[in-house]
mmCIF file of C-alpha atoms in Angstrom:
data_model
loop_
_atom_site.group_PDB
_atom_site.id
_atom_site.type_symbol
_atom_site.label_atom_id
_atom_site.label_comp_id
_atom_site.label_asym_id
_atom_site.label_seq_id
_atom_site.Cartn_x
_atom_site.Cartn_y
_atom_site.Cartn_z
ATOM 1 C CA MET A 96 74.156 -73.436 -21.250
ATOM 2 C CA SER A 97 75.853 -70.083 -21.663
ATOM 3 C CA MET A 98 79.621 -69.723 -21.807
ATOM 4 C CA THR A 99 81.820 -66.754 -22.574
ATOM 5 C CA LEU A 100 85.164 -66.716 -24.313
ATOM 6 C CA ALA A 101 86.639 -65.165 -21.145
ATOM 7 C CA GLN A 102 85.476 -68.185 -19.125
ATOM 8 C CA ILE A 103 86.871 -70.625 -21.680
ATOM 9 C CA ARG A 104 90.168 -68.710 -21.793
ATOM 10 C CA ALA A 105 90.449 -68.908 -17.988
ATOM 11 C CA PHE A 106 89.542 -72.607 -17.990
ATOM 12 C CA GLU A 107 92.129 -73.422 -20.667
ATOM 13 C CA ALA A 108 94.879 -71.461 -18.894
ATOM 14 C CA ILE A 109 94.196 -73.146 -15.548
ATOM 15 C CA ALA A 110 94.105 -76.597 -17.174
ATOM 16 C CA ARG A 111 97.404 -75.959 -18.960
ATOM 17 C CA LEU A 112 99.241 -74.270 -16.076
ATOM 18 C CA GLY A 113 97.807 -76.310 -13.197
ATOM 19 C CA SER A 114 96.862 -73.410 -10.930
ATOM 20 C CA PHE A 115 94.493 -70.480 -10.666
ATOM 21 C CA GLN A 116 97.385 -68.258 -9.546
ATOM 22 C CA ALA A 117 99.536 -69.016 -12.604
ATOM 23 C CA ALA A 118 96.538 -68.544 -14.893
ATOM 24 C CA SER A 119 95.719 -65.196 -13.304
ATOM 25 C CA ARG A 120 99.290 -63.993 -13.878
ATOM 26 C CA GLU A 121 99.250 -65.130 -17.506
ATOM 27 C CA LEU A 122 95.841 -63.570 -18.168
ATOM 28 C CA GLY A 123 96.664 -60.337 -16.332
ATOM 29 C CA LEU A 124 93.703 -60.782 -13.980
ATOM 30 C CA THR A 125 93.313 -61.032 -10.233
ATOM 31 C CA PRO A 126 92.910 -64.538 -8.783
ATOM 32 C CA PRO A 127 89.367 -63.709 -7.564
ATOM 33 C CA SER A 128 88.415 -62.671 -11.111
ATOM 34 C CA VAL A 129 89.677 -65.967 -12.523
ATOM 35 C CA SER A 130 87.886 -67.900 -9.773
ATOM 36 C CA GLN A 131 84.661 -66.049 -10.545
ATOM 37 C CA ARG A 132 84.899 -66.961 -14.227
ATOM 38 C CA ILE A 133 85.345 -70.619 -13.362
ATOM 39 C CA ARG A 134 82.488 -70.560 -10.843
ATOM 40 C CA GLU A 135 80.226 -69.078 -13.525
ATOM 41 C CA LEU A 136 81.376 -71.659 -16.092
ATOM 42 C CA GLU A 137 80.859 -74.553 -13.668
ATOM 43 C CA THR A 138 77.408 -73.205 -12.789
ATOM 44 C CA SER A 139 76.521 -72.843 -16.454
ATOM 45 C CA LEU A 140 77.623 -76.419 -17.165
ATOM 46 C CA ASP A 141 76.236 -77.706 -13.850
ATOM 47 C CA THR A 142 79.441 -79.610 -13.158
ATOM 48 C CA ARG A 143 82.814 -79.235 -11.466
ATOM 49 C CA LEU A 144 85.741 -78.925 -13.833
ATOM 50 C CA PHE A 145 88.636 -78.968 -11.365
ATOM 51 C CA ILE A 146 89.728 -80.896 -8.299
ATOM 52 C CA ARG A 147 91.271 -78.321 -5.996
ATOM 53 C CA GLN A 148 94.329 -79.531 -4.069
ATOM 54 C CA GLY A 149 95.631 -76.461 -2.281
ATOM 55 C CA PRO A 150 97.264 -74.168 -4.808
ATOM 56 C CA ARG A 151 97.359 -76.918 -7.460
ATOM 57 C CA VAL A 152 94.378 -78.176 -9.421
ATOM 58 C CA SER A 153 93.673 -81.098 -11.692
ATOM 59 C CA LEU A 154 90.863 -81.738 -14.126
ATOM 60 C CA THR A 155 87.793 -83.775 -13.277
ATOM 61 C CA ALA A 156 86.528 -86.250 -15.886
ATOM 62 C CA GLU A 157 84.203 -83.507 -17.132
ATOM 63 C CA GLY A 158 87.129 -81.080 -17.284
ATOM 64 C CA HIS A 159 89.105 -83.563 -19.367
ATOM 65 C CA ALA A 160 86.131 -83.881 -21.723
ATOM 66 C CA LEU A 161 86.019 -80.088 -22.171
ATOM 67 C CA VAL A 162 89.712 -79.231 -22.397
ATOM 68 C CA ASP A 163 90.307 -80.295 -26.024
ATOM 69 C CA HIS A 164 87.200 -78.401 -27.153
ATOM 70 C CA ALA A 165 88.370 -75.344 -25.213
ATOM 71 C CA ARG A 166 91.815 -75.468 -26.829
ATOM 72 C CA ARG A 167 90.323 -75.729 -30.314
ATOM 73 C CA LEU A 168 88.006 -72.825 -29.557
ATOM 74 C CA MET A 169 90.939 -70.717 -28.322
ATOM 75 C CA ASP A 170 92.953 -71.600 -31.450
ATOM 76 C CA ASP A 171 89.985 -70.627 -33.646
ATOM 77 C CA ALA A 172 89.506 -67.357 -31.757
ATOM 78 C CA THR A 173 93.204 -66.541 -32.117
ATOM 79 C CA SER A 174 93.175 -67.201 -35.848
ATOM 80 C CA ILE A 175 90.086 -65.009 -36.312
ATOM 81 C CA VAL A 176 91.442 -62.092 -34.266
ATOM 82 C CA GLY A 177 94.989 -62.463 -35.455
#
């Protein structure tokens, strides 16, 4: 299993905001770039993290299991970087 901070950041933003589009705006990335990060993360974990419902998404059970860890990781990364 190999994850990057960029993938976790994208995952956390999508989970919090409820859409790939909103996450891409917040992260300053194109929607295809955000989608690619999530595809790579899902491949790495061998599981789907989101249920796609048009422009809106919701977390799968596996996504719910990961989201708290992702938020802690993002908080830790923020406190390290400043």
